[in-house]
Tab-separated table of C-alpha atoms in Angstrom:
chain	number	residue	atom	x	y	z
A	205	MET	CA	162.124	307.910	272.067
A	206	THR	CA	164.996	306.859	274.305
A	207	VAL	CA	164.300	305.423	277.761
A	208	LEU	CA	166.408	303.818	280.461
A	209	LEU	CA	165.826	300.232	281.501
A	210	GLY	CA	164.697	299.780	285.090
A	211	SER	CA	162.402	297.695	287.256
A	212	GLY	CA	159.606	300.084	288.172
A	213	PRO	CA	159.830	303.356	290.055
A	214	ASP	CA	161.958	301.660	292.753
A	215	ALA	CA	164.864	301.159	290.389
A	216	ALA	CA	167.837	303.463	290.266
A	217	ALA	CA	167.154	303.965	286.554
A	218	THR	CA	163.542	303.970	285.389
A	219	ARG	CA	161.992	304.490	282.036
A	220	THR	CA	161.193	308.180	282.032
A	221	PRO	CA	159.001	309.485	279.226
A	222	ALA	CA	160.392	311.989	276.817
A	223	ALA	CA	158.648	315.290	276.206
A	224	PRO	CA	155.306	314.786	274.425
A	225	ALA	CA	155.178	315.307	270.683
A	226	PRO	CA	151.980	316.614	269.032
A	227	VAL	CA	150.215	314.015	266.904
A	228	ALA	CA	146.773	313.714	265.356
A	229	ALA	CA	143.860	312.780	267.630
A	230	ALA	CA	142.706	309.248	266.859
A	231	THR	CA	140.464	308.067	269.696
A	232	PRO	CA	137.153	309.180	271.270
A	233	ALA	CA	138.524	311.309	274.115
A	234	ALA	CA	141.130	312.921	271.895
A	235	ALA	CA	138.555	313.630	269.193
A	236	ALA	CA	136.229	315.236	271.728
A	237	THR	CA	138.909	317.692	272.840
A	238	HIS	CA	140.406	318.111	269.336
A	239	ARG	CA	143.883	317.555	270.732
A	240	PRO	CA	145.981	314.650	272.063
A	241	VAL	CA	145.056	313.610	275.593
A	242	THR	CA	147.854	314.341	278.043
A	243	GLY	CA	148.542	313.303	281.609
A	244	SER	CA	151.211	313.430	284.273
A	245	VAL	CA	153.355	310.295	283.922
A	246	HIS	CA	156.036	309.326	286.421
A	247	SER	CA	157.636	306.521	284.389
A	248	TRP	CA	157.014	303.258	282.593
A	249	ASP	CA	158.643	299.855	282.769
A	250	LEU	CA	158.364	296.148	282.005
A	251	SER	CA	157.586	293.856	284.944
A	252	THR	CA	156.830	290.179	285.442
A	253	GLY	CA	154.529	288.636	288.021
A	254	VAL	CA	153.786	291.649	290.236
A	255	ASP	CA	151.496	293.918	288.192
A	256	GLY	CA	149.141	291.329	286.741
A	257	PRO	CA	149.582	288.074	284.822
A	258	GLY	CA	152.646	287.553	282.647
A	259	THR	CA	155.125	290.159	281.496
A	260	ARG	CA	153.516	293.588	281.430
A	261	PHE	CA	154.117	297.097	280.200
A	262	VAL	CA	153.375	299.225	283.270
A	263	THR	CA	152.664	302.946	283.130
A	264	PHE	CA	153.104	304.711	286.474
A	265	LEU	CA	151.062	307.902	286.711
A	266	ALA	CA	151.926	310.723	289.080
A	267	GLY	CA	149.600	311.892	291.831
A	268	CYS	CA	147.869	310.049	294.691
A	269	PRO	CA	145.257	311.126	297.278
A	270	LEU	CA	146.582	308.604	299.824
A	271	THR	CA	149.706	309.048	301.948
A	272	CYS	CA	150.380	305.462	302.984
A	273	LEU	CA	152.887	305.073	305.799
A	274	TYR	CA	154.716	302.295	303.958
A	275	CYS	CA	154.552	303.781	300.452
A	276	HIS	CA	157.711	302.890	298.553
A	277	ASN	CA	157.131	305.594	295.950
A	278	PRO	CA	156.319	308.813	297.842
A	279	ASP	CA	157.833	310.650	294.880
A	280	THR	CA	154.645	309.805	292.952
A	281	TRP	CA	152.271	311.532	295.405
A	282	ARG	CA	152.160	314.862	293.556
A	283	MET	CA	151.063	315.198	289.945
A	284	ARG	CA	153.694	317.851	289.395
A	285	SER	CA	156.378	315.236	290.036
A	286	GLY	CA	155.544	313.638	286.691
A	287	ARG	CA	156.022	314.801	283.142
A	288	ARG	CA	153.217	315.920	280.859
A	289	THR	CA	152.943	313.108	278.341
A	290	THR	CA	150.471	312.236	275.610
A	291	VAL	CA	148.677	308.924	275.358
A	292	ASP	CA	150.212	308.675	271.877
A	293	ASP	CA	153.700	308.657	273.418
A	294	VAL	CA	152.835	305.858	275.839
A	295	ILE	CA	151.179	303.780	273.118
A	296	ALA	CA	154.197	304.216	270.857
A	297	GLU	CA	156.476	302.942	273.615
A	298	ALA	CA	154.222	300.008	274.546
A	299	ALA	CA	153.975	299.000	270.885
A	300	LYS	CA	157.715	298.304	270.836
A	301	TYR	CA	157.193	295.393	273.246
A	302	ARG	CA	153.847	294.128	271.954
A	303	ALA	CA	155.129	290.909	270.364
A	304	PHE	CA	157.244	290.040	273.411
A	305	ILE	CA	154.384	290.773	275.813
A	306	GLU	CA	151.934	288.664	273.843
A	307	ALA	CA	154.404	285.765	273.664
A	308	ALA	CA	154.864	285.970	277.445
A	309	GLY	CA	151.121	285.890	278.098
A	310	GLY	CA	151.141	289.368	279.553
A	311	GLY	CA	149.531	292.704	278.924
A	312	ALA	CA	149.558	296.307	280.096
A	313	THR	CA	148.891	297.798	283.520
A	314	VAL	CA	148.102	301.389	284.431
A	315	SER	CA	149.391	302.080	287.939
A	316	GLY	CA	150.633	304.979	290.022
A	317	GLY	CA	150.435	306.913	292.166
A	318	GLU	CA	146.685	306.612	291.632
A	319	PRO	CA	145.558	306.364	288.003
A	320	LEU	CA	141.972	307.376	288.801
A	321	LEU	CA	143.242	310.797	289.828
A	322	GLN	CA	143.554	311.287	286.038
A	323	PRO	CA	140.460	309.407	284.776
A	324	VAL	CA	140.332	310.886	281.258
A	325	PHE	CA	143.985	310.091	280.558
A	326	THR	CA	143.672	306.668	282.185
A	327	GLY	CA	140.507	305.830	280.259
A	328	GLU	CA	142.013	306.891	276.953
A	329	LEU	CA	145.191	304.915	277.636
A	330	LEU	CA	143.324	301.753	278.614
A	331	HIS	CA	141.084	302.038	275.555
A	332	ARG	CA	143.995	302.239	273.160
A	333	LEU	CA	146.065	299.570	274.899
A	334	LYS	CA	143.131	297.185	274.582
A	335	HIS	CA	141.678	298.063	271.185
A	336	GLU	CA	144.667	299.405	269.281
A	337	LEU	CA	147.391	297.099	270.616
A	338	GLY	CA	145.113	294.210	271.579
A	339	LEU	CA	146.674	293.826	275.037
A	340	HIS	CA	145.147	292.434	278.223
A	341	THR	CA	144.604	295.457	280.486
A	342	ALA	CA	144.846	295.900	284.246
A	343	LEU	CA	144.072	298.862	286.494
A	344	ASP	CA	146.083	299.098	289.716
A	345	THR	CA	144.149	301.246	292.214
A	346	SER	CA	143.399	301.858	295.867
A	347	GLY	CA	139.740	302.252	294.911
A	348	PHE	CA	139.452	305.486	296.899
A	349	LEU	CA	138.599	307.387	293.702
A	350	GLY	CA	136.561	304.557	292.219
A	351	ALA	CA	133.602	306.869	291.661
A	352	ARG	CA	135.698	308.634	289.004
A	353	ALA	CA	135.916	305.453	286.930
A	354	THR	CA	133.118	305.572	284.379
A	355	ASP	CA	131.465	302.415	283.132
A	356	ALA	CA	133.119	303.107	279.767
A	357	LEU	CA	136.548	303.173	281.408
A	358	LEU	CA	135.868	299.927	283.236
A	359	ARG	CA	134.723	298.207	280.045
A	360	ASP	CA	138.291	298.549	278.809
A	361	VAL	CA	139.705	296.926	281.973
A	362	ASP	CA	140.199	293.160	282.022
A	363	LEU	CA	141.537	292.991	285.584
A	364	VAL	CA	141.492	295.297	288.604
A	365	LEU	CA	144.327	295.105	291.124
A	366	LEU	CA	142.552	296.456	294.208
A	367	ASP	CA	144.470	297.467	297.333
A	368	ILE	CA	142.518	296.850	300.531
A	369	LYS	CA	145.018	297.999	303.092
A	370	SER	CA	143.075	297.212	306.263
A	371	TRP	CA	139.636	296.129	307.443
A	372	ASP	CA	139.770	298.024	310.717
A	373	ARG	CA	138.605	301.522	309.838
A	374	ASP	CA	140.864	303.326	312.313
A	375	THR	CA	143.907	301.400	311.099
A	376	TYR	CA	143.009	302.143	307.481
A	377	ARG	CA	142.809	305.877	308.151
A	378	HIS	CA	146.041	305.751	310.136
A	379	VAL	CA	147.830	303.943	307.302
A	380	THR	CA	146.437	305.975	304.387
A	381	GLY	CA	145.098	309.245	305.764
A	382	ARG	CA	141.739	308.450	304.125
A	383	PRO	CA	138.516	306.529	304.944
A	384	LEU	CA	137.969	302.922	303.846
A	385	ARG	CA	134.352	303.203	302.664
A	386	PRO	CA	135.027	304.448	299.089
A	387	THR	CA	137.252	301.423	298.429
A	388	LEU	CA	134.580	299.007	299.633
A	389	ASP	CA	131.929	300.762	297.544
A	390	PHE	CA	134.155	300.449	294.467
A	391	ALA	CA	134.752	296.770	295.218
A	392	ASP	CA	130.990	296.195	295.407
A	393	ARG	CA	130.542	297.970	292.074
A	394	LEU	CA	133.209	295.826	290.433
A	395	ALA	CA	131.476	292.725	291.747
A	396	ALA	CA	128.147	293.879	290.317
A	397	LEU	CA	129.849	294.373	286.942
A	398	GLY	CA	131.465	290.928	287.135
A	399	LYS	CA	134.924	292.445	286.767
A	400	GLU	CA	137.812	290.166	287.731
A	401	VAL	CA	139.705	291.426	290.788
A	402	TRP	CA	142.976	290.597	292.468
A	403	VAL	CA	143.017	291.939	296.012
A	404	ARG	CA	146.310	293.231	297.381
A	405	PHE	CA	147.004	293.308	301.109
A	406	VAL	CA	150.268	294.513	302.647
A	407	LEU	CA	151.235	292.708	305.859
A	408	VAL	CA	152.871	295.158	308.269
A	409	PRO	CA	153.905	293.713	311.657
A	410	GLY	CA	152.283	295.614	314.491
A	411	LEU	CA	150.017	297.535	312.122
A	412	THR	CA	147.911	295.366	309.786
A	413	ASP	CA	148.789	291.879	311.041
A	414	ASP	CA	146.033	291.379	313.617
A	415	PRO	CA	144.252	288.122	312.627
A	416	ALA	CA	140.839	289.773	313.026
A	417	ASN	CA	141.895	292.562	310.677
A	418	ILE	CA	143.154	290.094	308.078
A	419	ASP	CA	140.023	287.973	308.382
A	420	GLY	CA	137.852	291.050	307.873
A	421	VAL	CA	139.508	291.680	304.509
A	422	ALA	CA	139.282	287.954	303.675
A	423	ARG	CA	135.597	287.712	304.575
A	424	PHE	CA	134.738	290.780	302.503
A	425	ALA	CA	136.792	289.628	299.504
A	426	ALA	CA	135.304	286.139	299.596
A	427	GLY	CA	131.802	287.589	299.656
A	428	LEU	CA	132.321	289.573	296.462
A	429	GLY	CA	132.404	286.511	294.210
A	430	ASN	CA	134.784	288.021	291.649
A	431	VAL	CA	138.128	287.874	293.483
A	432	SER	CA	140.302	285.296	291.740
A	433	ARG	CA	143.482	285.927	293.719
A	434	VAL	CA	144.830	287.665	296.818
A	435	ASP	CA	148.402	288.937	296.867
A	436	VAL	CA	149.681	289.065	300.443
A	437	LEU	CA	152.621	291.425	300.154
A	438	PRO	CA	155.332	291.719	302.810
A	439	PHE	CA	156.092	295.156	304.205
A	440	HIS	CA	159.519	296.401	303.168
A	441	LYS	CA	161.560	299.569	303.517
A	442	LEU	CA	162.856	299.924	299.955
A	443	GLY	CA	161.409	303.416	299.747
A	444	GLU	CA	163.044	304.698	302.945
A	445	ALA	CA	165.724	306.637	301.052
A	446	LYS	CA	163.025	308.388	299.027
A	447	TRP	CA	161.247	309.501	302.198
A	448	ASP	CA	164.527	310.876	303.496
A	449	ALA	CA	165.292	312.653	300.216
A	450	LEU	CA	161.865	314.301	300.294
A	451	GLY	CA	162.346	315.379	303.906
A	452	LYS	CA	159.438	313.209	305.092
A	453	ASP	CA	159.329	311.294	308.376
A	454	PHE	CA	159.305	307.562	307.663
A	455	THR	CA	157.571	306.437	310.845
A	456	LEU	CA	157.942	302.718	310.070
A	457	ARG	CA	161.733	302.932	310.011
A	458	ASP	CA	162.053	300.510	312.948
A	459	THR	CA	159.292	298.146	311.834
A	460	PRO	CA	160.623	294.713	310.804
A	461	ALA	CA	159.607	292.866	307.681
A	462	PRO	CA	157.163	290.017	308.375
A	463	THR	CA	158.699	286.608	308.940
A	464	PRO	CA	157.941	283.675	306.616
A	465	GLU	CA	155.781	282.259	309.415
A	466	GLN	CA	153.758	285.480	309.644
A	467	MET	CA	153.285	285.530	305.887
A	468	ALA	CA	152.134	281.907	305.879
A	469	ALA	CA	149.681	282.579	308.705
A	470	ALA	CA	148.154	285.531	306.862
A	471	LYS	CA	147.781	283.533	303.644
A	472	ALA	CA	146.142	280.724	305.622
A	473	ILE	CA	143.447	283.141	306.838
A	474	PHE	CA	142.577	284.068	303.258
A	475	ALA	CA	142.694	280.428	302.184
A	476	ALA	CA	140.304	279.491	304.983
A	477	ARG	CA	137.763	281.785	303.328
A	478	GLY	CA	138.179	279.913	300.058
A	479	LEU	CA	140.459	282.437	298.413
A	480	ARG	CA	143.624	281.750	296.451
A	481	ALA	CA	146.357	283.588	298.368
A	482	VAL	CA	149.868	283.955	296.977
């Protein structure tokens, strides 16, 4: 299949999957339904350093229950914005880069949108990436739909990239349109399973940057015992044009990016709780 090189769904040219081709079912979920497992896929790409360790093959699924104010990919919110694609198609594409990925100490990440909005497709994809291609696997999720992740799905996940967007409940709902509790419950479950987690926290001046808010996330993450890294990500407006194109009001249009000093201060709060913040 032919795809365009890009750098994730932010790029002007992304890898967009071709129309799915029917192939024989070869894995548990496919065998159970007697047909290839399909899902709504926005795009796929290769990335380094931002979607898990090493160079990774990242599959971006379409559909998300959150409507984050700073989302840089609002075009992934609806499942209908993706293309119906089989797991076989994604595996065939990932296999092209297997040797390169392994040499670069990387793996494969299933991202979105929100991959747990499509748990059967996500579970099947993770299973085959891990057992058929032998790749390190990561699940990039807000955790809001964590209850949809079966234990079997999580067994095929080596690393969870968990977005905790705020500790203050009112701020979290304002940012995402959803409650925080499901994400915390999922984090507790991952800790009980001993699953490695990288926490992601977006620093937005005037919105999530209150030291007490940051320390709340840090205290919770430190108490889990399975968080090996915290990515403090600076707010940016790279998705502003997408909001405009979709006719949506980008309310953070006048919000500045955090300064280096603000980023350093936020990382110091996580570090003070014994966490590795980058």
